Amino acid sequence: MRTTTDHPTATMTAVVADRYGPPDVLQATRLPVPVPGPQDVVISVRTVAVTRAETAFRAADPAFARLASGLLRPRRRVLGGTLVGVVTTVGVDAAPWRVGDRVVARTGLAMGGYAERVRVPAGNVVALPDDVTDDDAVAVVEGGLTALPFVRDHVRARPGMRVLVNGAAGAVGASVVQLATHLGAAVTGVCGPAHAGLVADLGAVDVVDRSRTPLERLTGSYDVVLDAVGTSSPRACRHLLTERGSYLTTVPSVGVLVRTATRRWERGRTAAVAFTGLRPAPDQRADMQVLVGMLRDGHVRAVVDRSYPLAEAAAAHVYVETGRKAGSVLLHP
Ligand SMILES: NC(=O)c1ccc[n+]([C@@H]2O[C@H](COP(=O)([O-])OP(=O)(O)OC[C@H]3O[C@@H](n4cnc5c(N)ncnc54)[C@H](OP(=O)(O)O)[C@@H]3O)[C@@H](O)[C@H]2O)c1
């Protein structure tokens, strides 16, 4: 039997976008509280991340975002894919969850988190320990779900390895710096002057101020250059790589996609993009559990830039689109 604390005709505040466009297409409105399928839970959202992918979906920029979110208008009116909240309704087949459980969740491409309630498949949910805060859990999971598979599976970070991280203060970059350091690699972080202290605190052994030393002028020899924000290219970083070094990026370009498919670049070097944020739900759930455990045990920390009330989602999108945020930007319904 389905258990719930929500009234069957209850409504909720949600932020919707009915067309593609600038941040002010995001409008607060009232919608019916979602009803879960048999294997879903409904969560009362307490905090939800505003991500670069979501600003791209809202703006349909780059244009291929329309392939995932609707050719003419957004198929998913409510954005928001990484959130923490409390379970209010449990589908008939959504064990082991119970009403009142505090959880972190990924909605997948269904989104829906910019709202007071969201429906999530039960398999996309992980329980939170009491000593982990809502905001910290969302921030660590937002960057970490992309960064952990990069660092563990693609970089294979280990002691003795030298890793250069471009975009080291962003949500993904800040997580890469911490996770690669935790696994024993010596990390050099590239960021602007405002974020140098943060990147050093996250564990980087060296910090490069990109306003003084662009990557083209940087010297050094790295086993891996990981571009977390996609502002460089294999060519611009070639001189920084060892003879068997790898260039990895989170952001596709035609050149990198070709090199990823052919697994070749030049001599022993490789260049590749990975879409680690789009892995199957069971893999993401396992990694959410790893990340929550690392947060609880003090092996990673959350980086939260700022938070907004849900009704100010448009202002949050304006800020995220500046490309200047450090770590995560959050909404509080
Ligand atoms: N492949 C995947 O599976 C996947 C998953 C998630 C996200 N992504 C993509 O990864 C990218 C990064 O996401 P994110 O959330 O980490 O971004 P973010 O948090 O918005 O990154 C902002 C950071 O970028 C730095 N930055 C701005 N301009 C820069 C430049 N020209 N060169 C170097 N750094 C610059 C800024 O710090 P400073 O000014 O201090 O440098 C700022 O801290 C996005 O494009 C996103 O779509 C990919």
Coordinates of C-alpha atoms and ligand atoms in Angstrom, one line a residue:
M1 CA 0.0 0.0 0.0
R2 CA 1.2 3.5 -0.8
T3 CA 2.0 5.6 2.4
T4 CA 1.8 9.3 2.3
T5 CA 1.6 12.5 4.4
D6 CA 0.4 14.6 1.4
H7 CA -3.3 15.3 0.8
P8 CA -4.4 13.7 -2.5
T9 CA -5.4 17.1 -4.0
A10 CA -2.5 19.1 -2.5
T11 CA -0.7 21.7 -4.6
M12 CA 2.9 23.0 -4.3
T13 CA 5.0 25.9 -5.5
A14 CA 7.3 25.0 -8.4
V15 CA 9.4 27.0 -10.8
V16 CA 8.5 26.2 -14.4
A17 CA 9.9 27.2 -17.8
D18 CA 7.4 26.9 -20.6
R19 CA 9.8 28.1 -23.3
Y20 CA 13.5 28.3 -24.0
G21 CA 15.1 31.6 -23.2
P22 CA 16.9 33.9 -20.7
P23 CA 16.7 33.3 -17.0
D24 CA 13.4 35.2 -16.6
V25 CA 11.5 32.4 -18.4
L26 CA 11.7 30.7 -15.0
Q27 CA 8.4 31.5 -13.2
A28 CA 7.0 30.4 -9.9
T29 CA 3.6 28.8 -10.1
R30 CA 1.3 26.3 -8.4
L31 CA 1.2 22.7 -9.6
P32 CA -0.4 19.5 -8.2
V33 CA 1.8 17.5 -5.9
P34 CA 3.2 14.6 -8.0
V35 CA 1.8 11.1 -7.5
P36 CA 4.4 8.4 -7.3
G37 CA 4.4 5.3 -9.5
P38 CA 4.7 2.0 -7.7
Q39 CA 8.6 2.2 -7.6
D40 CA 8.8 5.9 -6.9
V41 CA 9.0 8.1 -3.8
V42 CA 7.9 11.7 -3.4
I43 CA 10.3 13.9 -1.6
S44 CA 9.7 17.3 0.1
V45 CA 12.7 19.2 -1.3
R46 CA 14.8 21.1 1.2
T47 CA 17.7 22.1 -1.1
V48 CA 18.4 21.6 -4.8
A49 CA 21.5 22.4 -6.9
V50 CA 21.4 24.8 -9.9
T51 CA 23.8 23.3 -12.4
R52 CA 25.5 24.3 -15.6
A53 CA 23.5 21.6 -17.4
E54 CA 20.3 23.1 -16.2
T55 CA 21.2 26.6 -17.4
A56 CA 22.0 25.0 -20.8
F57 CA 18.6 23.2 -20.9
R58 CA 16.8 26.4 -20.0
A59 CA 18.5 28.4 -22.7
A60 CA 18.7 25.6 -25.3
D61 CA 22.3 26.7 -25.6
P62 CA 24.2 24.8 -27.0
A63 CA 21.4 24.0 -29.4
F64 CA 21.9 20.2 -29.1
A65 CA 20.4 20.5 -25.6
R66 CA 17.1 20.4 -27.4
L67 CA 17.7 16.8 -28.4
A68 CA 17.5 15.9 -24.7
S69 CA 14.9 18.4 -23.5
G70 CA 12.5 19.0 -26.4
L71 CA 12.9 20.3 -30.0
L72 CA 10.5 23.3 -29.9
R73 CA 9.8 23.8 -26.2
P74 CA 11.0 22.2 -22.9
R75 CA 9.5 18.8 -22.4
R76 CA 10.4 19.1 -18.7
R77 CA 8.9 22.2 -17.4
V78 CA 10.5 22.0 -13.9
L79 CA 14.3 21.7 -13.8
G80 CA 16.4 20.5 -10.9
G81 CA 18.2 17.1 -10.8
T82 CA 20.3 16.9 -7.6
L83 CA 18.5 17.4 -4.3
V84 CA 18.1 16.6 -0.6
G85 CA 14.7 16.3 1.1
V86 CA 12.4 14.2 3.2
V87 CA 10.3 11.4 1.8
T88 CA 6.6 12.2 2.1
T89 CA 5.1 9.4 -0.1
V90 CA 6.3 5.9 -0.8
G91 CA 5.0 3.9 -3.8
V92 CA 3.6 0.4 -3.2
D93 CA 6.8 -1.2 -4.4
A94 CA 9.4 1.4 -3.3
A95 CA 10.9 -0.4 -0.3
P96 CA 12.9 0.2 1.8
W97 CA 12.0 3.9 2.0
R98 CA 9.7 5.2 4.6
V99 CA 7.9 8.5 5.1
G100 CA 10.2 10.8 7.0
D101 CA 13.5 9.4 5.6
R102 CA 16.0 12.2 4.9
V103 CA 17.6 11.4 1.5
V104 CA 19.8 12.8 -1.3
A105 CA 18.5 12.0 -4.8
R106 CA 19.2 12.3 -8.5
T107 CA 16.1 12.6 -10.7
G108 CA 17.9 11.7 -13.9
L109 CA 16.7 13.5 -17.0
A110 CA 13.1 13.7 -15.6
M111 CA 14.3 16.7 -13.4
G112 CA 11.5 18.3 -11.3
G113 CA 13.6 19.4 -8.3
Y114 CA 12.8 23.2 -8.5
A115 CA 9.7 22.5 -6.5
E116 CA 8.4 21.8 -3.0
R117 CA 7.8 18.1 -4.0
V118 CA 9.5 15.9 -6.5
R119 CA 8.9 12.4 -7.7
V120 CA 12.0 10.2 -7.9
P121 CA 12.6 6.5 -8.7
A122 CA 13.3 4.7 -5.4
G123 CA 16.6 3.4 -6.9
N124 CA 17.9 6.9 -7.3
V125 CA 17.8 7.7 -3.6
V126 CA 20.4 7.4 -0.8
A127 CA 19.8 7.8 2.9
L128 CA 21.7 10.6 4.7
P129 CA 23.4 10.3 8.1
D130 CA 22.2 12.8 10.7
D131 CA 25.6 14.5 10.9
V132 CA 25.6 15.5 7.2
T133 CA 23.8 18.8 6.4
D134 CA 21.3 19.2 3.5
D135 CA 23.4 21.8 1.7
D136 CA 26.7 19.9 2.1
A137 CA 25.2 16.6 0.8
V138 CA 23.8 18.3 -2.3
A139 CA 27.0 20.2 -3.1
V140 CA 29.3 17.1 -2.6
V141 CA 27.0 14.9 -4.8
E142 CA 26.5 17.6 -7.5
G143 CA 30.2 17.9 -8.4
G144 CA 31.2 14.4 -7.1
L145 CA 29.0 12.4 -9.3
T146 CA 30.9 13.7 -12.3
A147 CA 34.3 14.0 -10.6
L148 CA 34.5 10.6 -8.9
P149 CA 34.3 8.4 -12.0
F150 CA 36.6 10.8 -13.8
V151 CA 39.2 10.6 -11.1
R152 CA 38.8 6.9 -10.1
D153 CA 38.1 5.3 -13.5
H154 CA 39.6 7.6 -16.2
V155 CA 42.5 9.4 -14.4
R156 CA 43.1 6.4 -12.1
A157 CA 44.6 8.8 -9.6
R158 CA 47.3 7.3 -7.4
P159 CA 50.5 8.3 -5.5
G160 CA 53.2 9.6 -7.8
M161 CA 50.8 10.8 -10.4
R162 CA 50.8 14.5 -11.4
V163 CA 47.5 16.0 -12.4
L164 CA 46.7 19.5 -13.7
V165 CA 43.0 20.5 -13.2
N166 CA 41.7 23.4 -15.2
G167 CA 38.6 25.0 -13.7
A168 CA 39.7 23.8 -10.3
A169 CA 37.2 26.0 -8.3
G170 CA 34.0 24.9 -10.2
A171 CA 31.6 22.3 -8.9
V172 CA 33.3 19.5 -10.8
G173 CA 36.8 20.9 -10.5
A174 CA 36.7 21.4 -6.7
S175 CA 35.6 17.8 -6.4
V176 CA 38.3 16.6 -8.8
V177 CA 41.0 18.4 -6.7
Q178 CA 39.8 16.8 -3.5
L179 CA 39.3 13.3 -4.8
A180 CA 42.5 13.1 -6.8
T181 CA 44.4 14.4 -3.7
H182 CA 42.7 11.9 -1.5
L183 CA 43.9 9.1 -3.8
G184 CA 47.4 10.3 -3.5
A185 CA 48.0 12.3 -6.7
A186 CA 49.8 15.6 -6.7
V187 CA 47.3 18.1 -8.0
T188 CA 48.0 21.5 -9.6
G189 CA 44.9 23.6 -9.8
V190 CA 44.3 26.3 -12.4
C191 CA 41.8 29.1 -11.4
G192 CA 41.4 32.9 -11.1
P193 CA 43.0 34.9 -8.3
A194 CA 39.8 35.1 -6.3
H195 CA 39.7 31.3 -5.9
A196 CA 43.4 30.5 -5.3
G197 CA 43.0 30.2 -1.5
L198 CA 40.1 27.9 -1.9
V199 CA 41.8 25.6 -4.4
A200 CA 44.9 25.4 -2.1
D201 CA 42.6 24.5 0.9
L202 CA 41.1 21.7 -1.1
G203 CA 44.5 20.1 -1.4
A204 CA 46.2 21.3 -4.5
V205 CA 50.0 21.3 -4.0
D206 CA 50.3 24.1 -6.5
V207 CA 47.9 26.8 -7.8
V208 CA 48.2 28.5 -11.1
D209 CA 46.6 32.0 -11.5
R210 CA 45.1 31.8 -15.0
S211 CA 44.9 35.6 -15.3
R212 CA 48.7 35.7 -15.0
T213 CA 49.7 32.5 -16.6
P214 CA 47.5 31.2 -19.4
L215 CA 47.8 27.4 -20.1
E216 CA 49.7 28.1 -23.3
R217 CA 52.5 29.8 -21.3
L218 CA 52.5 27.4 -18.4
T219 CA 55.4 25.0 -18.1
G220 CA 55.5 21.6 -16.3
S221 CA 55.0 18.0 -17.1
Y222 CA 51.8 16.2 -16.1
D223 CA 50.5 12.6 -16.4
V224 CA 46.9 14.0 -16.8
V225 CA 45.5 17.4 -17.7
L226 CA 41.8 17.3 -16.7
D227 CA 39.8 20.3 -18.0
A228 CA 36.7 20.4 -15.8
V229 CA 35.2 23.5 -17.5
G230 CA 36.1 22.9 -21.2
T231 CA 37.9 26.1 -21.9
S232 CA 41.2 24.5 -23.2
S233 CA 42.0 22.1 -26.0
P234 CA 44.3 19.1 -26.5
R235 CA 46.5 21.3 -28.7
A236 CA 46.8 24.1 -26.1
C237 CA 47.8 21.6 -23.4
R238 CA 50.0 19.2 -25.4
H239 CA 53.3 20.8 -24.1
L240 CA 52.1 20.1 -20.5
L241 CA 51.7 16.3 -21.0
T242 CA 54.3 13.5 -20.5
E243 CA 54.9 11.3 -23.5
R244 CA 52.1 8.9 -22.4
G245 CA 50.0 11.6 -20.8
S246 CA 46.2 12.0 -21.1
Y247 CA 44.1 15.1 -21.8
L248 CA 40.6 14.6 -20.4
T249 CA 37.7 17.0 -20.5
T250 CA 34.1 17.2 -19.3
V251 CA 33.0 19.2 -22.3
P252 CA 32.8 17.8 -25.8
S253 CA 34.3 19.4 -28.9
V254 CA 34.4 17.9 -32.4
G255 CA 38.2 17.4 -32.1
V256 CA 38.0 15.7 -28.8
L257 CA 35.0 13.5 -29.8
V258 CA 37.0 12.2 -32.8
R259 CA 40.0 11.5 -30.6
T260 CA 37.8 9.8 -28.0
A261 CA 36.2 7.5 -30.7
T262 CA 39.6 6.6 -32.3
R263 CA 41.4 6.4 -28.9
R264 CA 44.3 8.1 -30.7
W265 CA 45.9 11.5 -30.6
E266 CA 49.6 11.4 -31.2
R267 CA 52.4 9.0 -30.2
G268 CA 51.5 7.7 -26.7
R269 CA 49.2 10.6 -25.8
T270 CA 45.4 10.3 -25.6
A271 CA 42.7 12.9 -25.5
A272 CA 39.1 12.1 -24.5
V273 CA 35.8 13.4 -23.2
A274 CA 33.7 11.4 -20.7
F275 CA 30.1 11.9 -19.9
T276 CA 30.3 10.6 -16.4
G277 CA 27.3 12.6 -15.2
L278 CA 25.1 10.5 -17.5
R279 CA 25.8 7.0 -16.2
P280 CA 23.1 4.4 -15.4
A281 CA 21.1 5.1 -12.2
P282 CA 22.6 2.1 -10.3
D283 CA 26.2 3.3 -10.9
Q284 CA 25.2 6.8 -9.8
R285 CA 23.5 5.5 -6.7
A286 CA 26.6 3.5 -5.7
D287 CA 28.7 6.6 -6.2
M288 CA 26.3 8.8 -4.2
Q289 CA 26.8 6.3 -1.4
V290 CA 30.6 6.6 -1.7
L291 CA 30.4 10.4 -1.7
V292 CA 28.1 10.6 1.3
G293 CA 30.4 8.3 3.2
M294 CA 33.5 10.4 2.3
L295 CA 31.6 13.6 3.4
R296 CA 30.6 12.0 6.7
D297 CA 34.2 10.8 7.3
G298 CA 35.7 14.2 6.5
H299 CA 37.6 13.0 3.3
V300 CA 35.8 15.6 1.2
R301 CA 34.1 18.9 2.0
A302 CA 31.3 20.8 0.4
V303 CA 31.9 24.0 -1.5
V304 CA 28.8 26.1 -1.6
D305 CA 29.0 29.5 -3.2
R306 CA 25.6 30.9 -2.4
S307 CA 21.9 30.0 -1.9
Y308 CA 18.7 31.5 -3.1
P309 CA 15.0 31.0 -2.2
L310 CA 13.1 28.9 -4.8
A311 CA 11.2 31.9 -6.1
E312 CA 14.6 33.5 -7.0
A313 CA 15.6 30.7 -9.4
A314 CA 16.0 33.2 -12.2
A315 CA 18.6 35.1 -10.2
A316 CA 20.4 31.9 -9.4
H317 CA 20.5 31.1 -13.1
V318 CA 21.9 34.6 -13.9
Y319 CA 24.7 34.0 -11.4
V320 CA 25.5 30.4 -12.5
E321 CA 25.7 31.6 -16.1
T322 CA 28.5 34.1 -15.2
G323 CA 30.8 31.1 -15.1
R324 CA 32.3 32.5 -11.8
K325 CA 30.7 30.3 -9.2
A326 CA 32.9 28.3 -6.8
G327 CA 31.4 24.9 -6.1
S328 CA 27.6 24.8 -6.0
V329 CA 24.7 27.3 -6.1
L330 CA 21.6 26.1 -4.3
L331 CA 17.9 26.8 -4.1
H332 CA 15.8 26.4 -1.0
P333 CA 12.1 25.7 -1.6
Ligands
LIG1 N1 30.9 15.3 -18.9 C1 30.0 15.3 -17.9 O1 29.4 14.2 -17.5 C2 29.6 16.6 -17.2 C3 28.8 16.5 -16.0 C4 28.6 17.7 -15.3 C5 29.0 18.9 -15.9 N2 29.7 18.9 -17.1 C6 30.2 20.2 -17.6 O2 31.3 20.5 -16.9 C7 31.5 22.0 -17.0 C8 31.8 22.5 -15.6 O3 30.7 22.3 -14.8 P1 30.9 23.0 -13.3 O4 29.5 22.9 -12.7 O5 32.0 22.5 -12.6 O6 31.1 24.5 -13.7 P2 31.1 25.8 -12.8 O7 31.0 25.4 -11.4 O8 30.2 26.8 -13.4 O9 32.6 26.4 -13.1 C9 32.8 27.7 -12.7 C10 34.3 27.8 -12.5 O10 35.0 27.9 -13.8 C11 36.1 28.8 -13.6 N3 36.4 29.4 -14.9 C12 35.6 30.4 -15.5 N4 36.1 30.7 -16.7 C13 37.2 30.0 -16.9 C14 38.2 29.9 -17.9 N5 38.2 30.6 -19.0 N6 39.2 29.0 -17.7 C15 39.3 28.2 -16.6 N7 38.4 28.3 -15.6 C16 37.4 29.1 -15.7 C17 35.7 29.8 -12.6 O11 36.8 29.9 -11.6 P3 38.0 30.9 -11.8 O12 37.5 32.2 -12.4 O13 38.6 31.0 -10.5 O14 38.9 30.2 -12.8 C18 34.6 29.1 -11.8 O15 35.0 28.7 -10.5 C19 30.1 22.5 -17.6 O16 30.3 22.8 -18.9 C20 29.2 21.3 -17.5 O17 28.2 21.4 -18.4 C21 30.0 17.8 -17.7

